[in-house]
Amino acid sequence: MSDQIYQIFEQQQKERGVDVEEVKLRIKQLNIETPSWGYGDSGTRFKVFQQEGVPRDPFEKIEDAAQVHKYTGNSPGVAIHIPWDKVDNYEELKQHAKEHEVHLGAVNPNLFQHDDYKFGSVTNADPAIRRKATEHLLECVDIARTVESKNLSLWFADGTNYPGQGDLRKRKHWMEECLREMYLAMDEDMRMLIEYKFFEPAFYHTELADWGMAYNMAQKLGPKAEVLVDTGHHPQGTNIEHIVAYLLDEQRLGGFHFNSRKYADDDLIAAAHNPYELFLIFYQIVQAQKDRSHGIRNNAENIAYMLDQCHNLEPKIPAMIRSITNVQTLYAKALLINLEEVNEAQEKNDILCAEHAVRKAFEFDVTPLLRVMREESGLPVDPMQAYLNSGYGEKILSRGKGGASW
Amino acid sequence: MSDQIYQIFEQQQKERGVDVEEVKLRIKQLNIETPSWGYGDSGTRFKVFQQEGVPRDPFEKIEDAAQVHKYTGNSPGVAIHIPWDKVDNYEELKQHAKEHEVHLGAVNPNLFQHDDYKFGSVTNADPAIRRKATEHLLECVDIARTVESKNLSLWFADGTNYPGQGDLRKRKHWMEECLREMYLAMDEDMRMLIEYKFFEPAFYHTELADWGMAYNMAQKLGPKAEVLVDTGHHPQGTNIEHIVAYLLDEQRLGGFHFNSRKYADDDLIAAAHNPYELFLIFYQIVQAQKDRSHGIRNNAENIAYMLDQCHNLEPKIPAMIRSITNVQTLYAKALLINLEEVNEAQEKNDILCAEHAVRKAFEFDVTPLLRVMREESGLPVDPMQAYLNSGYGEKILSRGKGGASW
Amino acid sequence: MSDQIYQIFEQQQKERGVDVEEVKLRIKQLNIETPSWGYGDSGTRFKVFQQEGVPRDPFEKIEDAAQVHKYTGNSPGVAIHIPWDKVDNYEELKQHAKEHEVHLGAVNPNLFQHDDYKFGSVTNADPAIRRKATEHLLECVDIARTVESKNLSLWFADGTNYPGQGDLRKRKHWMEECLREMYLAMDEDMRMLIEYKFFEPAFYHTELADWGMAYNMAQKLGPKAEVLVDTGHHPQGTNIEHIVAYLLDEQRLGGFHFNSRKYADDDLIAAAHNPYELFLIFYQIVQAQKDRSHGIRNNAENIAYMLDQCHNLEPKIPAMIRSITNVQTLYAKALLINLEEVNEAQEKNDILCAEHAVRKAFEFDVTPLLRVMREESGLPVDPMQAYLNSGYGEKILSRGKGGASW
Amino acid sequence: MSDQIYQIFEQQQKERGVDVEEVKLRIKQLNIETPSWGYGDSGTRFKVFQQEGVPRDPFEKIEDAAQVHKYTGNSPGVAIHIPWDKVDNYEELKQHAKEHEVHLGAVNPNLFQHDDYKFGSVTNADPAIRRKATEHLLECVDIARTVESKNLSLWFADGTNYPGQGDLRKRKHWMEECLREMYLAMDEDMRMLIEYKFFEPAFYHTELADWGMAYNMAQKLGPKAEVLVDTGHHPQGTNIEHIVAYLLDEQRLGGFHFNSRKYADDDLIAAAHNPYELFLIFYQIVQAQKDRSHGIRNNAENIAYMLDQCHNLEPKIPAMIRSITNVQTLYAKALLINLEEVNEAQEKNDILCAEHAVRKAFEFDVTPLLRVMREESGLPVDPMQAYLNSGYGEKILSRGKGGASW
């Protein structure tokens, strides 16, 4: 029956003017890095529930990440976090990844877990600590060079908890100073992805609190600096896809940290909550990609997609697989939007028709499409089931409890 | 007793190293425009309750605004809204203001009440409507020139209610195009104040949704364009004083629309809700002003303060007086912060001491200070009571109901 | 091809253990009232854009509502608002509805548009105004009796804008007193549906601010009083389906006002934003309905579904049709959840499996199901297109502009 | 000068009709428990920064808490958390407290840190785990009996992260079942204080998500069960004082966890953010206390005040002292409200006057009042400075790092 279902799907799309071959090709090209830290134990401030089988070192994290790519086909990169993934020999780590048919992705400096950073890292009032933080940033540039990663992904916990605690304008300048030094150390083909966050762990002011602050920093630094959008880092109600469209137009959309949330930075499985939001984000990207082919400038073809999630309760590898397949699903749906139809309705201010032209793509069941795409790529048609059947989950239980964690 | 109270206050501040004469001087120099439309009837979408005595035309609005200045001494300017305040002869309106010892302030174009703007003004898909909107902007530049106002205050209702309704990137470009034309028509000493708003009346995307979008627009246009911060236009929890400090540092803080809110853009009496927030905003401004005297660049000396409120239930003139005295109170408190003390604690990362150095200024009762400041300025010591005793409120009842409204 | 698609759909569901005949039956039985006021002009506080063809009186509103039912088959009831729908002869209005194959639904008193209610209706400090408000409530009971409606749907704008404005506990008692009088006047088979709202038009405190206040009032009054959930009346992030499940369990879920929102009470087309939320609400209802058949008490079979929307920009009748079909779609999807599968996963604490068991029902394209359901019911397979083709929209243009509005 | 300042203050208040002696008496009677866990290390999910000198066991926690009471005079009780404060001999702990001139306060069960509670405690699908949780609740009743504490303070982390993860109605019943068993085990003079929370650590649904769910539970259990309001546990914008007034009126306000926040449950120093909110909460309480003397029923005289804070960055004991003095300050201000004046303005619907009658009490500087109150009580006039001068902070440094933590 499944062949028949796909044929019907294909036929339906053809009639709508959608080229299914092109859609499949685009999904195959999707590349979503998974975060090494997402395979370790995580939790809330109240409790980290340790899971059995959690990787004990960066090498095992890569092995787990390789499983996700093996079954989904869309996650060949593994983002690393320094010093969580610090090793003596990065060459070896790189090789290890290669052997497992993945590669090392974005390098993430960590400037929030050393005691020195209690009152800030690149914004600390103490120049010695700012120096230390800058050195770590420079170290990460070196690591990136070694592991042949082109992306440096920067998230800063810097901020304050109380009015008066810090001098907001001085801190702003200190951060710029440190980042400029890092920027100058970067190779020409490297990218600095600057992340912003509404709050947490800082509860009064966060240094880079919104896209505007990250964007302005990127502009000051130069063309190698771009903005990283984490889907969980906004105030409630924020229209994220608007920010995405805005940054695309300004050619400063560097990448994404996908995850979902209902409240704050909940870091749940991508698209588990309000899946329509991720669809609408992809709608902006897909439209911008098409506009490029008509000569409109934007940077929709060079976006670094990454997951950034905490699987506090659910098993890590399956949760990553679910996240990847969710992203595939919503990207596929966005690719089914007939953009001409939307555009025509927009020009007539026919709201109901324009909205419907977008929405109906969301309503399609893309399961048959993804199934065929996977078959064509030599992948299991049901990645989750294939992983569960593989015995890998049972095998790693021998690692026991107490693996890597934040 | 009141003399004695003031002497004690003065003595207390002296011991803290605060120069009370300087504080009084600064408060005297405070200049907060009131909005002509704030004297007319307003309401919610559910009901506009008409008040008796509401002004029937721009001339009467100015007379009412003059009352606020007469009793508070800090509101010599009256912002106008076109076409709500459209008159045949702006020279006459200007003279009328002068006769009432006030002047016309910021000119506010209105691009949201004509039927043509149903689907957008400067972002409308129809070039004829964008043209019309641009012409209105240019008309407002002319009016500003005529009435010798230097500030053009721009708020756009433009946005969409549904995904797909509009092309987000196209609309962005259209807006920039229109504003550039306006910008080029402005005199060298004019300022364009670009306001942003989280939502309402648009419920999906708002063209200028946050400070970042307004700031980026200002940057593209040039040095005469700056950002206007309306204190009610942010997502819940937003650290507004952080944005203020940021814009000061970037020299793009153009001005404020003061009002207070608990939920959305409630447009209530300034500082009626969470008064500490306005104090913290002034703390950033006062600190930046001081830094300027030490050679640090920012634009803290050139901020256009305005009220923008809707007195749906309470009488308009007294509500404006209350708003002005609330702003005076919180500005006065911010001026009592010993910035050296804050700075010293910050350098030692002594959070409790730094926070307290800010907070204790808030705890002072500045009533005696404001009383003496008023006496020195020849103003009534209790502006509200003086107005209520004046008989003006009774006199205008003869205007009846059904005056100006949105 | 469409027959084939449906056969495949039916086969797929059969294999999952879902009885498609039962699903269709349940959708056919769905009954969603549309609000008479949703056919009139509405807007924001900034502007009401008048539409051509808007009904000029309650009779025309019913005619428009009848169109929605004619094409969707699921909206036979029309909720009325008094005095907006005040007529001399309600018997005549009832007959008019009958002739148009609909009936009058919930009766909604209006206690927020008369000048007397400026400072509150049933919570006004003035006993004469509370009396007036109570009389209006009693009048509505009479009207409900006359038009044979069993539901009285109560929304109160009562609240305050400033701390101190009202005595919160006194107002609470006054409201209870008025509602008790109304409750006692109601027939045994009538229901009082008590709505709550987070804010607007009150901006400090709203008398019935959340479900807990509405629920407690219902409990105090007695079994004929229940809670009405408007999907746009909650703080951001609120888990509405949790409240729904809670009220079902307490047997106090009276009904819904469906609409969607991104920010506040935006009153947009149902399920246009975050459609997954409405699906999850129906999941709770469907599960509760099933539990009833196993003897678990809840009131899932007696829910009054209503739309409550403002089509500020889009044409009214098509927007209602879209809302109804959106609700049908999400209800249909919820009916596809295999509840046994969910339950089994829950018992094993298999989060990923439980979540997926719910989510995969959402992913199905129910278009073929709805098509067949419509065919079986003698309805057009595409209600929107059928309406647009009918010429009704053009016909009513002769009504001109300036029809009914808030 | 300070005597003179106080005399002036006293005179001012006398003229306003406020009895300063009564106010001082009320402040002296204020009793705010501090939480034993607030003296230990805490942090965010990103990092716990360990502080030197943090207590290593429950006995040292009590010693630290005793310091806070010694200098403030208002915190004789110390809330304990089981098993964090588990000791072999509770009699000994009680004696230890007595020797340090404090007593053990509310007993807080902990049902969120054992691995068994990963998927819930009293709502776990596994009856054995629910049994275990219930036994812990019963154990806490015993401990309360032993330490002669009358308050059992219950906070549940129970909830889910994903739709479908749990059966919402079953979990509701399981919780009720467990709490009923605990309730029945409680002595007649014990109180169960039921806390609610909007979210965290659960990110989809939280079992007791709002005051309504806690209140309904309390009602079902009986008169010994009441609601605990944590000021950080609400959605943004929530009018907490309204909930407080509501619960007072229903005689179910059990107590408070004071802390402040800007974003989520930030657990910062009480009243450090938006101090006006705590003032407005006390306004409701003070008004209710007065109404009781006029025969109006409410439970304003029997409220358990507690702090519940995490001092992640600042030193613990000083932060507690600051919190207590902040609460004293805002309570003192609320006691200065002339309630007759408010009431008269309310009856005339004079919004500006009513609001001002409340607000002006907030504007008074109560420092002189608190100073005299402290002198009369034999307390240091500046509790913070007295503590800092005492040398206690230096003495405990010998405890080193690595003391108690969550």
Short mmCIF file of C-alpha atoms in Angstrom, two decimals, chain D residues 146-279:
data_model
loop_
_atom_site.label_atom_id
_atom_site.label_comp_id
_atom_site.label_asym_id
_atom_site.label_seq_id
_atom_site.Cartn_x
_atom_site.Cartn_y
_atom_site.Cartn_z
CA THR D 146 8.44 16.07 67.11
CA VAL D 147 9.83 19.51 66.41
CA GLU D 148 6.53 21.11 67.40
CA SER D 149 6.00 22.74 64.05
CA LYS D 150 2.43 23.37 63.03
CA ASN D 151 2.98 23.98 59.34
CA LEU D 152 3.59 21.43 56.62
CA SER D 153 4.59 23.19 53.47
CA LEU D 154 4.09 21.18 50.29
CA TRP D 155 5.61 21.89 46.94
CA PHE D 156 5.42 19.29 44.20
CA ALA D 157 7.66 19.19 41.16
CA ASP D 158 5.24 16.69 39.64
CA GLY D 159 4.28 17.30 36.06
CA THR D 160 5.17 16.33 32.53
CA ASN D 161 7.33 17.66 29.73
CA TYR D 162 5.38 16.48 26.69
CA PRO D 163 1.77 16.12 25.60
CA GLY D 164 0.65 12.56 26.16
CA GLN D 165 3.35 11.82 28.70
CA GLY D 166 0.84 11.46 31.52
CA ASP D 167 -2.88 11.02 32.05
CA LEU D 168 -3.83 14.39 33.48
CA ARG D 169 -7.01 13.30 35.19
CA LYS D 170 -5.60 10.12 36.67
CA ARG D 171 -2.64 12.02 38.10
CA LYS D 172 -5.01 14.54 39.64
CA HIS D 173 -6.82 11.75 41.46
CA TRP D 174 -3.63 10.08 42.60
CA MET D 175 -2.38 13.30 44.12
CA GLU D 176 -5.65 13.88 45.93
CA GLU D 177 -5.51 10.36 47.32
CA CYS D 178 -2.00 10.78 48.72
CA LEU D 179 -2.70 14.19 50.20
CA ARG D 180 -5.87 12.98 51.82
CA GLU D 181 -3.94 10.26 53.62
CA MET D 182 -1.46 12.85 54.84
CA TYR D 183 -4.26 15.21 55.81
CA LEU D 184 -5.91 12.58 57.95
CA ALA D 185 -2.63 11.92 59.74
CA MET D 186 -2.20 15.55 60.72
CA ASP D 187 -3.02 16.81 64.19
CA GLU D 188 -5.96 19.13 64.57
CA ASP D 189 -3.76 22.17 65.05
CA MET D 190 -1.50 21.45 62.10
CA ARG D 191 -1.83 23.18 58.76
CA MET D 192 -1.10 21.87 55.30
CA LEU D 193 0.15 24.69 53.10
CA ILE D 194 -0.28 23.76 49.44
CA GLU D 195 2.01 25.56 47.01
CA TYR D 196 1.40 25.95 43.30
CA LYS D 197 3.75 26.87 40.47
CA PHE D 198 3.32 27.86 36.86
CA PHE D 199 6.19 25.75 35.51
CA GLU D 200 9.66 24.38 36.25
CA PRO D 201 10.96 21.76 36.55
CA ALA D 202 8.01 20.46 34.52
CA PHE D 203 7.77 22.05 31.09
CA TYR D 204 4.46 20.89 29.72
CA HIS D 205 2.03 20.58 32.60
CA THR D 206 2.57 21.09 36.30
CA GLU D 207 0.26 19.20 38.57
CA LEU D 208 -0.67 22.20 40.71
CA ALA D 209 -0.18 24.90 38.15
CA ASP D 210 -2.06 27.78 39.73
CA TRP D 211 -3.80 28.98 42.86
CA GLY D 212 -7.09 27.51 41.64
CA MET D 213 -5.75 23.98 41.64
CA ALA D 214 -4.16 24.39 45.07
CA TYR D 215 -7.31 26.02 46.42
CA ASN D 216 -9.58 23.32 45.08
CA MET D 217 -7.36 20.67 46.63
CA ALA D 218 -7.46 22.48 49.96
CA GLN D 219 -11.23 22.72 49.81
CA LYS D 220 -11.56 19.02 49.13
CA LEU D 221 -9.28 18.07 51.97
CA GLY D 222 -10.76 20.25 54.67
CA PRO D 223 -10.16 23.27 56.87
CA LYS D 224 -6.62 22.36 57.86
CA ALA D 225 -5.49 22.74 54.23
CA GLU D 226 -4.67 26.16 52.84
CA VAL D 227 -2.91 27.73 49.89
CA LEU D 228 0.71 28.90 49.89
CA VAL D 229 1.54 31.78 47.57
CA ASP D 230 5.12 31.91 46.30
CA THR D 231 5.53 35.32 44.74
CA GLY D 232 7.66 33.90 41.91
CA HIS D 233 5.29 31.15 40.77
CA HIS D 234 2.97 32.96 38.41
CA PRO D 235 2.77 33.81 34.73
CA GLN D 236 4.08 37.24 33.83
CA GLY D 237 1.65 40.02 34.61
CA THR D 238 -0.41 38.06 37.12
CA ASN D 239 -2.07 40.28 39.70
CA ILE D 240 -0.83 38.47 42.79
CA GLU D 241 -2.47 40.81 45.25
CA HIS D 242 -5.81 39.99 43.67
CA ILE D 243 -5.20 36.30 44.34
CA VAL D 244 -4.18 37.20 47.89
CA ALA D 245 -7.36 39.20 48.47
CA TYR D 246 -9.40 36.37 46.96
CA LEU D 247 -7.86 33.72 49.19
CA LEU D 248 -8.19 35.92 52.26
CA ASP D 249 -11.86 36.29 51.53
CA GLU D 250 -12.24 32.53 51.10
CA GLN D 251 -10.25 32.04 54.31
CA ARG D 252 -7.72 29.83 52.58
CA LEU D 253 -4.61 31.98 52.45
CA GLY D 254 -2.14 29.83 54.31
CA GLY D 255 1.12 31.63 53.79
CA PHE D 256 3.75 33.10 51.53
CA HIS D 257 7.09 32.28 50.09
CA PHE D 258 8.57 35.70 49.51
CA ASN D 259 11.20 36.32 46.84
CA SER D 260 11.38 38.48 43.78
CA ARG D 261 11.74 37.83 40.10
CA LYS D 262 11.82 39.53 36.76
CA TYR D 263 11.34 36.52 34.50
CA ALA D 264 10.44 33.12 35.88
CA ASP D 265 10.98 31.64 39.35
CA ASP D 266 14.19 33.62 39.75
CA ASP D 267 14.18 33.33 43.57
CA LEU D 268 15.96 36.64 44.14
CA ILE D 269 16.05 38.78 47.28
CA ALA D 270 12.51 39.69 48.32
CA ALA D 271 11.29 42.96 46.84
CA ALA D 272 14.52 43.58 44.95
CA HIS D 273 12.50 43.72 41.74
CA ASN D 274 9.25 45.67 41.53
CA PRO D 275 9.00 46.45 45.27
CA TYR D 276 5.60 48.03 44.71
CA GLU D 277 4.12 44.57 44.20
CA LEU D 278 4.94 43.44 47.73
CA PHE D 279 3.56 46.70 49.08
#
